[in-house]
């Protein structure tokens, strides 16, 4: 970066071009009318009419976006920390609900306030056997003859016929 | 207003003490005192907003809104910064918010160049026979310059407007833009580089 741009000829030419902007101003009559227009509006809108919400928005508007984001993050964290003790575990809450007695007290036809949970008998867990890599496969040759009543055996029609005749 | 009859701000620029008196009177609802502040700063506020937007109609609305908002917020002005800086900040924030709402839908509405332009030797040199584009007229040059400015990002444009056009010092700009003076210098450097690129045909 050139520390002294005044020595830069390109910058001097650009500065000359930018000076053109200073000649784009309206005339004095425009500014006279502008000042009068502002004064008229000020007399219609007194200073005391500032709403507190407008002041708050002005204050927020004056803050840097990073400050607003950081403030929002701090507020959100504080809210989460404040609500954390009230957090209820959904898996443990169902045990405390009075299900069946409440249903018994309700009159017929009224919608149930709480559905009873289905109960299941305890089923013993099937014992699992770890795979023993030392086990050998059956070395006996597989019989080529199909076992009786398996696959290609024709079904017994007598049983069906007897059943129809019984009706 | 309790102070002595003030001098016309256009004829004789008031000193800081005089401005402070007007501000204190305006804080208490003195519209006449505030009118003096409006007349003192309206051209500079107009120029800043206009050079950022390159649109006269938008500038007209934004300048009025700036002065009305500043008047309403004046009771909350604690004097941590100068009234001038505080007013500039309101104008710049309002203008940047306006540009955000407008998005990419912008068009130029430029004021006519005044007759003093013919007396500016730098500008006359720009359209003299020495330039490769001597056929270009000043109004076309004005159009190209404004288009180039609008291509800059808003922070870069603001730095150029406040420093290179308005002539504000770096530390004053840093207070208005709420950044440090080094950031202002960096933005100026990159903004000038970009402008030189956009306007290279007219700078050789």
mmCIF file of C-alpha atoms in Angstrom:
data_model
loop_
_atom_site.group_PDB
_atom_site.id
_atom_site.type_symbol
_atom_site.label_atom_id
_atom_site.label_comp_id
_atom_site.label_asym_id
_atom_site.label_seq_id
_atom_site.Cartn_x
_atom_site.Cartn_y
_atom_site.Cartn_z
ATOM 1 C CA UNK A 1 0.000 0.000 0.000
ATOM 2 C CA UNK A 2 1.357 3.380 -0.939
ATOM 3 C CA UNK A 3 1.659 5.346 2.289
ATOM 4 C CA UNK A 4 1.610 8.671 0.520
ATOM 5 C CA UNK A 5 -0.994 8.601 -2.221
ATOM 6 C CA UNK A 6 -0.386 12.251 -3.102
ATOM 7 C CA UNK A 7 2.787 11.159 -4.921
ATOM 8 C CA UNK A 8 0.850 8.699 -7.037
ATOM 9 C CA UNK A 9 0.037 10.261 -10.458
ATOM 10 C CA UNK A 10 -2.876 7.878 -10.988
ATOM 11 C CA UNK A 11 -4.372 8.969 -7.720
ATOM 12 C CA UNK A 12 -3.933 12.630 -8.602
ATOM 13 C CA UNK A 13 -5.868 12.104 -11.834
ATOM 14 C CA UNK A 14 -8.584 10.233 -9.954
ATOM 15 C CA UNK A 15 -8.761 12.993 -7.371
ATOM 16 C CA UNK A 16 -9.309 15.506 -10.176
ATOM 17 C CA UNK A 17 -12.135 13.376 -11.507
ATOM 18 C CA UNK A 18 -13.702 13.010 -8.063
ATOM 19 C CA UNK A 19 -13.710 16.785 -7.674
ATOM 20 C CA UNK A 20 -16.400 16.766 -10.350
ATOM 21 C CA UNK A 21 -18.775 15.466 -7.691
ATOM 22 C CA UNK A 22 -18.483 18.707 -5.765
ATOM 23 C CA UNK A 23 -20.178 20.502 -8.632
ATOM 24 C CA UNK A 24 -23.324 18.397 -8.513
ATOM 25 C CA UNK A 25 -24.958 20.325 -5.684
ATOM 26 C CA UNK A 26 -28.378 21.974 -6.065
ATOM 27 C CA UNK A 27 -28.697 25.745 -5.909
ATOM 28 C CA UNK A 28 -29.297 27.896 -2.821
ATOM 29 C CA UNK A 29 -33.038 28.106 -3.466
ATOM 30 C CA UNK A 30 -33.350 24.344 -3.077
ATOM 31 C CA UNK A 31 -31.684 24.418 0.342
ATOM 32 C CA UNK A 32 -33.850 27.334 1.465
ATOM 33 C CA UNK A 33 -36.949 25.324 0.589
ATOM 34 C CA UNK A 34 -35.490 22.222 2.235
ATOM 35 C CA UNK A 35 -34.907 24.036 5.531
ATOM 36 C CA UNK A 36 -38.393 25.531 5.474
ATOM 37 C CA UNK A 37 -39.946 22.142 4.744
ATOM 38 C CA UNK A 38 -38.097 20.558 7.650
ATOM 39 C CA UNK A 39 -39.201 23.327 9.995
ATOM 40 C CA UNK A 40 -42.839 22.886 8.960
ATOM 41 C CA UNK A 41 -42.667 19.152 9.670
ATOM 42 C CA UNK A 42 -40.997 19.734 13.025
ATOM 43 C CA UNK A 43 -43.841 21.960 14.135
ATOM 44 C CA UNK A 44 -46.279 19.167 13.262
ATOM 45 C CA UNK A 45 -44.240 16.466 15.034
ATOM 46 C CA UNK A 46 -43.182 17.660 18.470
ATOM 47 C CA UNK A 47 -40.180 16.239 20.263
ATOM 48 C CA UNK A 48 -42.203 14.646 23.045
ATOM 49 C CA UNK A 49 -43.993 12.288 20.679
ATOM 50 C CA UNK A 50 -41.065 9.899 20.588
ATOM 51 C CA UNK A 51 -42.298 6.474 21.572
ATOM 52 C CA UNK A 52 -40.113 4.309 23.783
ATOM 53 C CA UNK A 53 -40.178 1.608 21.131
ATOM 54 C CA UNK A 54 -38.784 4.080 18.597
ATOM 55 C CA UNK A 55 -35.977 4.937 20.991
ATOM 56 C CA UNK A 56 -35.243 1.250 21.503
ATOM 57 C CA UNK A 57 -35.139 0.655 17.756
ATOM 58 C CA UNK A 58 -32.865 3.660 17.308
ATOM 59 C CA UNK A 59 -30.551 2.304 19.962
ATOM 60 C CA UNK A 60 -30.514 -1.139 18.353
ATOM 61 C CA UNK A 61 -29.952 0.505 14.986
ATOM 62 C CA UNK A 62 -26.902 2.286 16.311
ATOM 63 C CA UNK A 63 -25.269 -0.959 17.476
ATOM 64 C CA UNK A 64 -22.854 -2.958 15.426
ATOM 65 C CA UNK A 65 -24.338 -6.175 13.940
ATOM 66 C CA UNK A 66 -21.747 -8.241 15.802
ATOM 67 C CA UNK A 67 -22.803 -6.712 19.087
ATOM 68 C CA UNK A 68 -26.440 -7.521 18.383
ATOM 69 C CA UNK A 69 -25.573 -11.123 17.482
ATOM 70 C CA UNK A 70 -23.438 -11.558 20.587
ATOM 71 C CA UNK A 71 -26.188 -10.085 22.770
ATOM 72 C CA UNK A 72 -28.753 -12.397 21.209
ATOM 73 C CA UNK A 73 -26.527 -15.415 21.808
ATOM 74 C CA UNK A 74 -26.012 -14.460 25.470
ATOM 75 C CA UNK A 75 -29.782 -14.002 25.979
ATOM 76 C CA UNK A 76 -30.545 -17.367 24.341
ATOM 77 C CA UNK A 77 -27.951 -19.130 26.513
ATOM 78 C CA UNK A 78 -29.323 -17.484 29.648
ATOM 79 C CA UNK A 79 -32.864 -18.595 28.757
ATOM 80 C CA UNK A 80 -31.719 -22.174 28.153
ATOM 81 C CA UNK A 81 -29.880 -22.249 31.474
ATOM 82 C CA UNK A 82 -32.920 -20.834 33.267
ATOM 83 C CA UNK A 83 -35.267 -23.419 31.740
ATOM 84 C CA UNK A 84 -32.961 -26.408 32.230
ATOM 85 C CA UNK A 85 -34.231 -27.334 35.795
ATOM 86 C CA UNK A 86 -37.799 -27.600 34.457
ATOM 87 C CA UNK A 87 -36.899 -30.060 31.767
ATOM 88 C CA UNK A 88 -38.887 -33.357 32.276
ATOM 89 C CA UNK A 89 -37.610 -36.647 30.977
ATOM 90 C CA UNK A 90 -40.375 -38.124 28.782
ATOM 91 C CA UNK A 91 -39.384 -41.747 29.474
ATOM 92 C CA UNK A 92 -39.799 -41.438 33.236
ATOM 93 C CA UNK A 93 -42.985 -39.340 33.225
ATOM 94 C CA UNK A 94 -45.251 -42.125 31.851
ATOM 95 C CA UNK A 95 -44.745 -44.228 34.979
ATOM 96 C CA UNK A 96 -46.345 -41.631 37.217
ATOM 97 C CA UNK A 97 -49.519 -41.108 35.172
ATOM 98 C CA UNK A 98 -52.658 -42.610 36.768
ATOM 99 C CA UNK A 99 -53.984 -44.510 33.790
ATOM 100 C CA UNK A 100 -56.557 -47.188 34.665
ATOM 101 C CA UNK A 101 -58.206 -45.625 37.737
ATOM 102 C CA UNK A 102 -58.962 -42.458 35.826
ATOM 103 C CA UNK A 103 -60.619 -44.428 33.050
ATOM 104 C CA UNK A 104 -62.783 -46.331 35.508
ATOM 105 C CA UNK A 105 -64.202 -43.119 36.965
ATOM 106 C CA UNK A 106 -65.144 -41.585 33.649
ATOM 107 C CA UNK A 107 -68.775 -41.940 32.455
ATOM 108 C CA UNK A 108 -69.535 -44.055 29.426
ATOM 109 C CA UNK A 109 -69.322 -42.258 26.095
ATOM 110 C CA UNK A 110 -66.935 -39.593 27.224
ATOM 111 C CA UNK A 111 -63.574 -39.579 25.569
ATOM 112 C CA UNK A 112 -60.881 -41.143 27.696
ATOM 113 C CA UNK A 113 -58.523 -38.679 29.276
ATOM 114 C CA UNK A 114 -55.622 -41.092 29.126
ATOM 115 C CA UNK A 115 -55.218 -44.273 27.137
ATOM 116 C CA UNK A 116 -54.133 -47.347 29.133
ATOM 117 C CA UNK A 117 -50.824 -48.669 28.117
ATOM 118 C CA UNK A 118 -50.865 -52.308 26.925
ATOM 119 C CA UNK A 119 -49.216 -54.732 29.276
ATOM 120 C CA UNK A 120 -47.102 -57.615 28.182
ATOM 121 C CA UNK A 121 -46.110 -60.709 30.062
ATOM 122 C CA UNK A 122 -42.499 -61.044 30.716
ATOM 123 C CA UNK A 123 -40.936 -63.343 28.179
ATOM 124 C CA UNK A 124 -37.657 -64.949 29.130
ATOM 125 C CA UNK A 125 -34.893 -63.994 26.850
ATOM 126 C CA UNK A 126 -33.764 -66.669 24.451
ATOM 127 C CA UNK A 127 -30.432 -67.888 25.420
ATOM 128 C CA UNK A 128 -27.975 -67.035 22.770
ATOM 129 C CA UNK A 129 -25.090 -69.244 21.996
ATOM 130 C CA UNK A 130 -21.914 -67.755 20.831
ATOM 131 C CA UNK A 131 -20.620 -69.063 17.541
ATOM 132 C CA UNK A 132 -17.994 -71.631 18.155
ATOM 133 C CA UNK A 133 -15.552 -71.656 15.287
ATOM 134 C CA UNK A 134 -14.471 -75.129 16.389
ATOM 135 C CA UNK A 135 -17.817 -76.727 15.433
ATOM 136 C CA UNK A 136 -17.687 -79.000 12.394
ATOM 137 C CA UNK A 137 -20.345 -79.248 9.741
ATOM 138 C CA UNK A 138 -22.255 -82.484 9.329
ATOM 139 C CA UNK A 139 -20.142 -84.746 7.221
ATOM 140 C CA UNK A 140 -22.992 -87.213 6.407
ATOM 141 C CA UNK A 141 -24.057 -87.140 2.762
ATOM 142 C CA UNK A 142 -27.449 -85.537 2.128
ATOM 143 C CA UNK A 143 -30.107 -87.989 1.026
ATOM 144 C CA UNK A 144 -31.327 -87.346 -2.545
ATOM 145 C CA UNK A 145 -34.768 -88.726 -1.738
ATOM 146 C CA UNK A 146 -37.260 -86.105 -0.705
ATOM 147 C CA UNK A 147 -38.934 -86.723 2.628
ATOM 148 C CA UNK A 148 -42.564 -87.835 2.518
ATOM 149 C CA UNK A 149 -45.187 -85.072 2.326
ATOM 150 C CA UNK A 150 -42.673 -82.518 1.283
ATOM 151 C CA UNK A 151 -42.852 -80.287 -1.749
ATOM 152 C CA UNK A 152 -43.991 -82.417 -4.688
ATOM 153 C CA UNK A 153 -46.307 -84.766 -2.844
ATOM 154 C CA UNK A 154 -49.920 -84.314 -4.044
ATOM 155 C CA UNK A 155 -52.235 -83.111 -1.312
ATOM 156 C CA UNK A 156 -54.945 -85.348 -0.052
ATOM 157 C CA UNK A 157 -58.252 -84.341 -1.701
ATOM 158 C CA UNK A 158 -60.293 -86.668 0.521
ATOM 159 C CA UNK A 159 -60.003 -84.389 3.431
ATOM 160 C CA UNK A 160 -61.474 -81.489 1.439
ATOM 161 C CA UNK A 161 -64.301 -83.534 0.061
ATOM 162 C CA UNK A 162 -65.251 -84.865 3.438
ATOM 163 C CA UNK A 163 -65.321 -81.365 4.762
ATOM 164 C CA UNK A 164 -67.760 -80.141 2.061
ATOM 165 C CA UNK A 165 -70.041 -83.071 2.512
ATOM 166 C CA UNK A 166 -70.228 -82.385 6.204
ATOM 167 C CA UNK A 167 -71.975 -79.001 5.621
ATOM 168 C CA UNK B 1 -34.064 30.528 22.533
ATOM 169 C CA UNK B 2 -32.255 32.282 25.350
ATOM 170 C CA UNK B 3 -28.987 33.213 23.629
ATOM 171 C CA UNK B 4 -28.311 36.384 21.697
ATOM 172 C CA UNK B 5 -29.581 36.589 18.119
ATOM 173 C CA UNK B 6 -27.378 34.179 16.197
ATOM 174 C CA UNK B 7 -25.437 35.044 13.136
ATOM 175 C CA UNK B 8 -26.526 33.578 9.851
ATOM 176 C CA UNK B 9 -24.622 30.261 9.649
ATOM 177 C CA UNK B 10 -24.124 30.645 5.922
ATOM 178 C CA UNK B 11 -22.465 34.043 6.173
ATOM 179 C CA UNK B 12 -20.332 33.478 9.260
ATOM 180 C CA UNK B 13 -19.585 29.932 10.394
ATOM 181 C CA UNK B 14 -20.345 29.700 14.111
ATOM 182 C CA UNK B 15 -17.797 28.502 16.628
ATOM 183 C CA UNK B 16 -18.189 25.338 18.693
ATOM 184 C CA UNK B 17 -19.619 27.215 21.663
ATOM 185 C CA UNK B 18 -22.312 28.782 19.507
ATOM 186 C CA UNK B 19 -23.269 25.377 18.070
ATOM 187 C CA UNK B 20 -23.447 23.940 21.596
ATOM 188 C CA UNK B 21 -25.856 26.693 22.582
ATOM 189 C CA UNK B 22 -28.085 25.950 19.609
ATOM 190 C CA UNK B 23 -28.004 22.231 20.399
ATOM 191 C CA UNK B 24 -28.947 22.824 24.032
ATOM 192 C CA UNK B 25 -31.796 25.104 23.015
ATOM 193 C CA UNK B 26 -33.026 22.605 20.418
ATOM 194 C CA UNK B 27 -32.923 19.840 23.040
ATOM 195 C CA UNK B 28 -35.487 21.819 24.969
ATOM 196 C CA UNK B 29 -37.759 22.045 21.941
ATOM 197 C CA UNK B 30 -36.617 25.326 20.395
ATOM 198 C CA UNK B 31 -37.451 24.825 16.724
ATOM 199 C CA UNK B 32 -35.858 28.133 15.716
ATOM 200 C CA UNK B 33 -32.532 27.048 17.190
ATOM 201 C CA UNK B 34 -32.787 23.722 15.432
ATOM 202 C CA UNK B 35 -33.486 25.543 12.165
ATOM 203 C CA UNK B 36 -30.095 27.212 12.511
ATOM 204 C CA UNK B 37 -28.479 23.801 12.915
ATOM 205 C CA UNK B 38 -30.349 22.547 9.848
ATOM 206 C CA UNK B 39 -29.117 25.477 7.789
ATOM 207 C CA UNK B 40 -25.601 24.968 9.071
ATOM 208 C CA UNK B 41 -25.319 21.289 8.166
ATOM 209 C CA UNK B 42 -27.906 20.623 5.450
ATOM 210 C CA UNK B 43 -25.527 21.050 2.516
ATOM 211 C CA UNK B 44 -22.952 18.663 3.950
ATOM 212 C CA UNK B 45 -25.593 16.119 4.900
ATOM 213 C CA UNK B 46 -27.177 16.450 1.470
ATOM 214 C CA UNK B 47 -23.813 15.998 -0.252
ATOM 215 C CA UNK B 48 -22.965 12.899 1.767
ATOM 216 C CA UNK B 49 -26.300 11.207 1.131
ATOM 217 C CA UNK B 50 -26.366 12.256 -2.516
ATOM 218 C CA UNK B 51 -22.864 10.965 -3.247
ATOM 219 C CA UNK B 52 -23.758 7.612 -1.666
ATOM 220 C CA UNK B 53 -27.085 7.217 -3.486
ATOM 221 C CA UNK B 54 -26.427 9.195 -6.711
ATOM 222 C CA UNK B 55 -30.138 9.956 -6.674
ATOM 223 C CA UNK B 56 -31.537 13.423 -5.954
ATOM 224 C CA UNK B 57 -35.101 12.361 -5.066
ATOM 225 C CA UNK B 58 -33.962 9.702 -2.610
ATOM 226 C CA UNK B 59 -31.519 12.181 -1.104
ATOM 227 C CA UNK B 60 -34.216 14.810 -0.662
ATOM 228 C CA UNK B 61 -36.357 12.370 1.349
ATOM 229 C CA UNK B 62 -33.446 10.970 3.340
ATOM 230 C CA UNK B 63 -32.121 14.397 4.339
ATOM 231 C CA UNK B 64 -35.535 15.481 5.613
ATOM 232 C CA UNK B 65 -35.958 12.213 7.522
ATOM 233 C CA UNK B 66 -32.481 12.584 8.980
ATOM 234 C CA UNK B 67 -33.112 16.049 10.388
ATOM 235 C CA UNK B 68 -36.544 15.121 11.751
ATOM 236 C CA UNK B 69 -35.253 11.943 13.356
ATOM 237 C CA UNK B 70 -32.298 13.830 14.830
ATOM 238 C CA UNK B 71 -34.623 16.457 16.292
ATOM 239 C CA UNK B 72 -36.818 13.820 17.898
ATOM 240 C CA UNK B 73 -33.825 11.933 19.242
ATOM 241 C CA UNK B 74 -32.088 15.097 20.428
ATOM 242 C CA UNK B 75 -33.198 14.788 24.085
ATOM 243 C CA UNK B 76 -31.192 11.547 24.182
ATOM 244 C CA UNK B 77 -28.058 13.176 22.754
ATOM 245 C CA UNK B 78 -25.537 13.152 25.599
ATOM 246 C CA UNK B 79 -22.726 14.936 23.824
ATOM 247 C CA UNK B 80 -20.292 11.999 23.857
ATOM 248 C CA UNK B 81 -19.411 12.922 20.301
ATOM 249 C CA UNK B 82 -19.885 16.222 18.515
ATOM 250 C CA UNK B 83 -23.352 17.054 17.226
ATOM 251 C CA UNK B 84 -21.909 17.017 13.716
ATOM 252 C CA UNK B 85 -20.617 13.428 14.082
ATOM 253 C CA UNK B 86 -23.868 12.315 15.694
ATOM 254 C CA UNK B 87 -25.916 13.860 12.866
ATOM 255 C CA UNK B 88 -23.665 12.350 10.214
ATOM 256 C CA UNK B 89 -24.056 8.930 11.811
ATOM 257 C CA UNK B 90 -27.840 9.196 11.664
ATOM 258 C CA UNK B 91 -27.679 10.236 8.005
ATOM 259 C CA UNK B 92 -25.262 7.447 7.072
ATOM 260 C CA UNK B 93 -27.259 4.757 8.916
ATOM 261 C CA UNK B 94 -30.474 5.948 7.319
ATOM 262 C CA UNK B 95 -28.898 5.951 3.870
ATOM 263 C CA UNK B 96 -27.379 2.495 4.265
ATOM 264 C CA UNK B 97 -30.704 1.098 5.504
ATOM 265 C CA UNK B 98 -32.401 2.685 2.508
ATOM 266 C CA UNK B 99 -29.897 1.076 0.130
ATOM 267 C CA UNK B 100 -30.422 -2.322 1.791
ATOM 268 C CA UNK B 101 -34.180 -2.071 1.393
ATOM 269 C CA UNK B 102 -33.812 -0.944 -2.197
ATOM 270 C CA UNK B 103 -31.470 -3.817 -3.034
ATOM 271 C CA UNK B 104 -30.157 -3.813 -6.545
ATOM 272 C CA UNK B 105 -32.997 -1.683 -7.862
ATOM 273 C CA UNK B 106 -31.168 1.607 -8.195
ATOM 274 C CA UNK B 107 -30.999 4.198 -10.874
ATOM 275 C CA UNK B 108 -29.081 7.413 -11.168
ATOM 276 C CA UNK B 109 -30.823 10.757 -10.852
ATOM 277 C CA UNK B 110 -28.019 13.244 -11.052
ATOM 278 C CA UNK B 111 -28.057 16.965 -10.470
ATOM 279 C CA UNK B 112 -26.822 19.229 -13.228
ATOM 280 C CA UNK B 113 -23.264 20.390 -12.944
ATOM 281 C CA UNK B 114 -22.994 24.013 -11.888
ATOM 282 C CA UNK B 115 -21.248 26.672 -13.945
ATOM 283 C CA UNK B 116 -18.221 26.748 -11.627
ATOM 284 C CA UNK B 117 -17.064 23.525 -13.201
ATOM 285 C CA UNK B 118 -15.635 25.496 -16.119
ATOM 286 C CA UNK B 119 -13.319 27.264 -13.700
ATOM 287 C CA UNK B 120 -11.879 24.082 -12.281
ATOM 288 C CA UNK B 121 -8.479 23.561 -13.970
ATOM 289 C CA UNK B 122 -8.324 19.877 -13.041
ATOM 290 C CA UNK B 123 -11.647 19.189 -14.705
ATOM 291 C CA UNK B 124 -10.805 21.292 -17.725
ATOM 292 C CA UNK B 125 -7.597 19.293 -18.055
ATOM 293 C CA UNK B 126 -9.579 16.079 -17.995
ATOM 294 C CA UNK B 127 -11.475 17.075 -21.110
ATOM 295 C CA UNK B 128 -8.598 18.851 -22.828
ATOM 296 C CA UNK B 129 -6.822 17.714 -25.958
ATOM 297 C CA UNK B 130 -4.302 15.802 -23.899
ATOM 298 C CA UNK B 131 -6.788 13.124 -22.939
ATOM 299 C CA UNK B 132 -7.356 10.195 -25.277
ATOM 300 C CA UNK B 133 -11.122 10.629 -24.922
ATOM 301 C CA UNK B 134 -11.248 14.347 -25.642
ATOM 302 C CA UNK B 135 -14.614 13.932 -27.312
ATOM 303 C CA UNK B 136 -16.224 13.090 -24.058
ATOM 304 C CA UNK B 137 -18.309 15.779 -22.513
ATOM 305 C CA UNK B 138 -18.352 16.638 -18.838
ATOM 306 C CA UNK B 139 -21.866 15.317 -18.351
ATOM 307 C CA UNK B 140 -20.810 11.950 -19.756
ATOM 308 C CA UNK B 141 -17.794 11.976 -17.481
ATOM 309 C CA UNK B 142 -20.124 12.697 -14.579
ATOM 310 C CA UNK B 143 -22.303 9.750 -15.556
ATOM 311 C CA UNK B 144 -19.333 7.370 -15.770
ATOM 312 C CA UNK B 145 -17.958 8.566 -12.454
ATOM 313 C CA UNK B 146 -21.268 7.991 -10.692
ATOM 314 C CA UNK B 147 -21.672 4.567 -12.244
ATOM 315 C CA UNK B 148 -18.193 3.642 -11.051
ATOM 316 C CA UNK B 149 -18.958 4.865 -7.541
ATOM 317 C CA UNK B 150 -22.134 2.805 -7.436
ATOM 318 C CA UNK B 151 -20.126 -0.310 -8.302
ATOM 319 C CA UNK B 152 -18.181 0.013 -5.058
ATOM 320 C CA UNK B 153 -19.413 -1.744 -1.955
ATOM 321 C CA UNK B 154 -21.162 0.541 0.511
ATOM 322 C CA UNK B 155 -18.306 0.756 3.072
ATOM 323 C CA UNK B 156 -15.803 1.497 0.298
ATOM 324 C CA UNK B 157 -18.069 4.090 -1.313
ATOM 325 C CA UNK B 158 -18.680 5.713 2.041
ATOM 326 C CA UNK B 159 -14.959 5.984 2.717
ATOM 327 C CA UNK B 160 -14.350 7.645 -0.652
ATOM 328 C CA UNK B 161 -17.308 9.998 -0.260
ATOM 329 C CA UNK B 162 -16.409 11.120 3.235
ATOM 330 C CA UNK B 163 -12.665 11.458 2.666
ATOM 331 C CA UNK B 164 -11.987 12.141 -0.993
ATOM 332 C CA UNK B 165 -15.115 14.151 -1.775
ATOM 333 C CA UNK B 166 -16.176 15.613 1.562
ATOM 334 C CA UNK B 167 -12.648 16.014 2.880
ATOM 335 C CA UNK B 168 -13.239 14.598 6.366
ATOM 336 C CA UNK B 169 -10.170 13.331 8.258
ATOM 337 C CA UNK B 170 -9.664 9.626 8.913
ATOM 338 C CA UNK B 171 -10.424 9.787 12.633
ATOM 339 C CA UNK B 172 -13.688 11.644 12.039
ATOM 340 C CA UNK B 173 -14.703 9.026 9.460
ATOM 341 C CA UNK B 174 -13.781 6.232 11.864
ATOM 342 C CA UNK B 175 -16.153 7.716 14.452
ATOM 343 C CA UNK B 176 -18.941 8.009 11.883
ATOM 344 C CA UNK B 177 -18.415 4.510 10.514
ATOM 345 C CA UNK B 178 -17.679 3.017 13.946
ATOM 346 C CA UNK B 179 -14.426 1.398 12.902
ATOM 347 C CA UNK B 180 -10.780 2.240 13.510
ATOM 348 C CA UNK B 181 -8.777 4.647 11.382
ATOM 349 C CA UNK B 182 -6.682 1.814 9.931
ATOM 350 C CA UNK B 183 -9.805 0.208 8.519
ATOM 351 C CA UNK B 184 -10.756 3.528 6.939
ATOM 352 C CA UNK B 185 -7.324 3.784 5.257
ATOM 353 C CA UNK B 186 -7.546 0.203 4.001
ATOM 354 C CA UNK B 187 -11.013 0.782 2.587
ATOM 355 C CA UNK B 188 -9.827 3.959 0.897
ATOM 356 C CA UNK B 189 -6.896 2.164 -0.672
ATOM 357 C CA UNK B 190 -9.005 -0.635 -2.143
ATOM 358 C CA UNK B 191 -11.796 1.730 -3.186
ATOM 359 C CA UNK B 192 -9.348 3.932 -5.101
ATOM 360 C CA UNK B 193 -7.832 0.895 -6.765
ATOM 361 C CA UNK B 194 -11.234 -0.258 -7.902
ATOM 362 C CA UNK B 195 -12.200 3.208 -9.127
ATOM 363 C CA UNK B 196 -8.980 3.504 -11.105
ATOM 364 C CA UNK B 197 -9.821 0.189 -12.731
ATOM 365 C CA UNK B 198 -13.379 1.184 -13.585
ATOM 366 C CA UNK B 199 -12.331 4.588 -14.925
ATOM 367 C CA UNK B 200 -9.070 3.597 -16.564
ATOM 368 C CA UNK B 201 -10.239 4.865 -19.970
ATOM 369 C CA UNK B 202 -10.685 8.357 -18.588
ATOM 370 C CA UNK B 203 -7.587 8.598 -16.433
ATOM 371 C CA UNK B 204 -4.841 8.017 -18.993
#
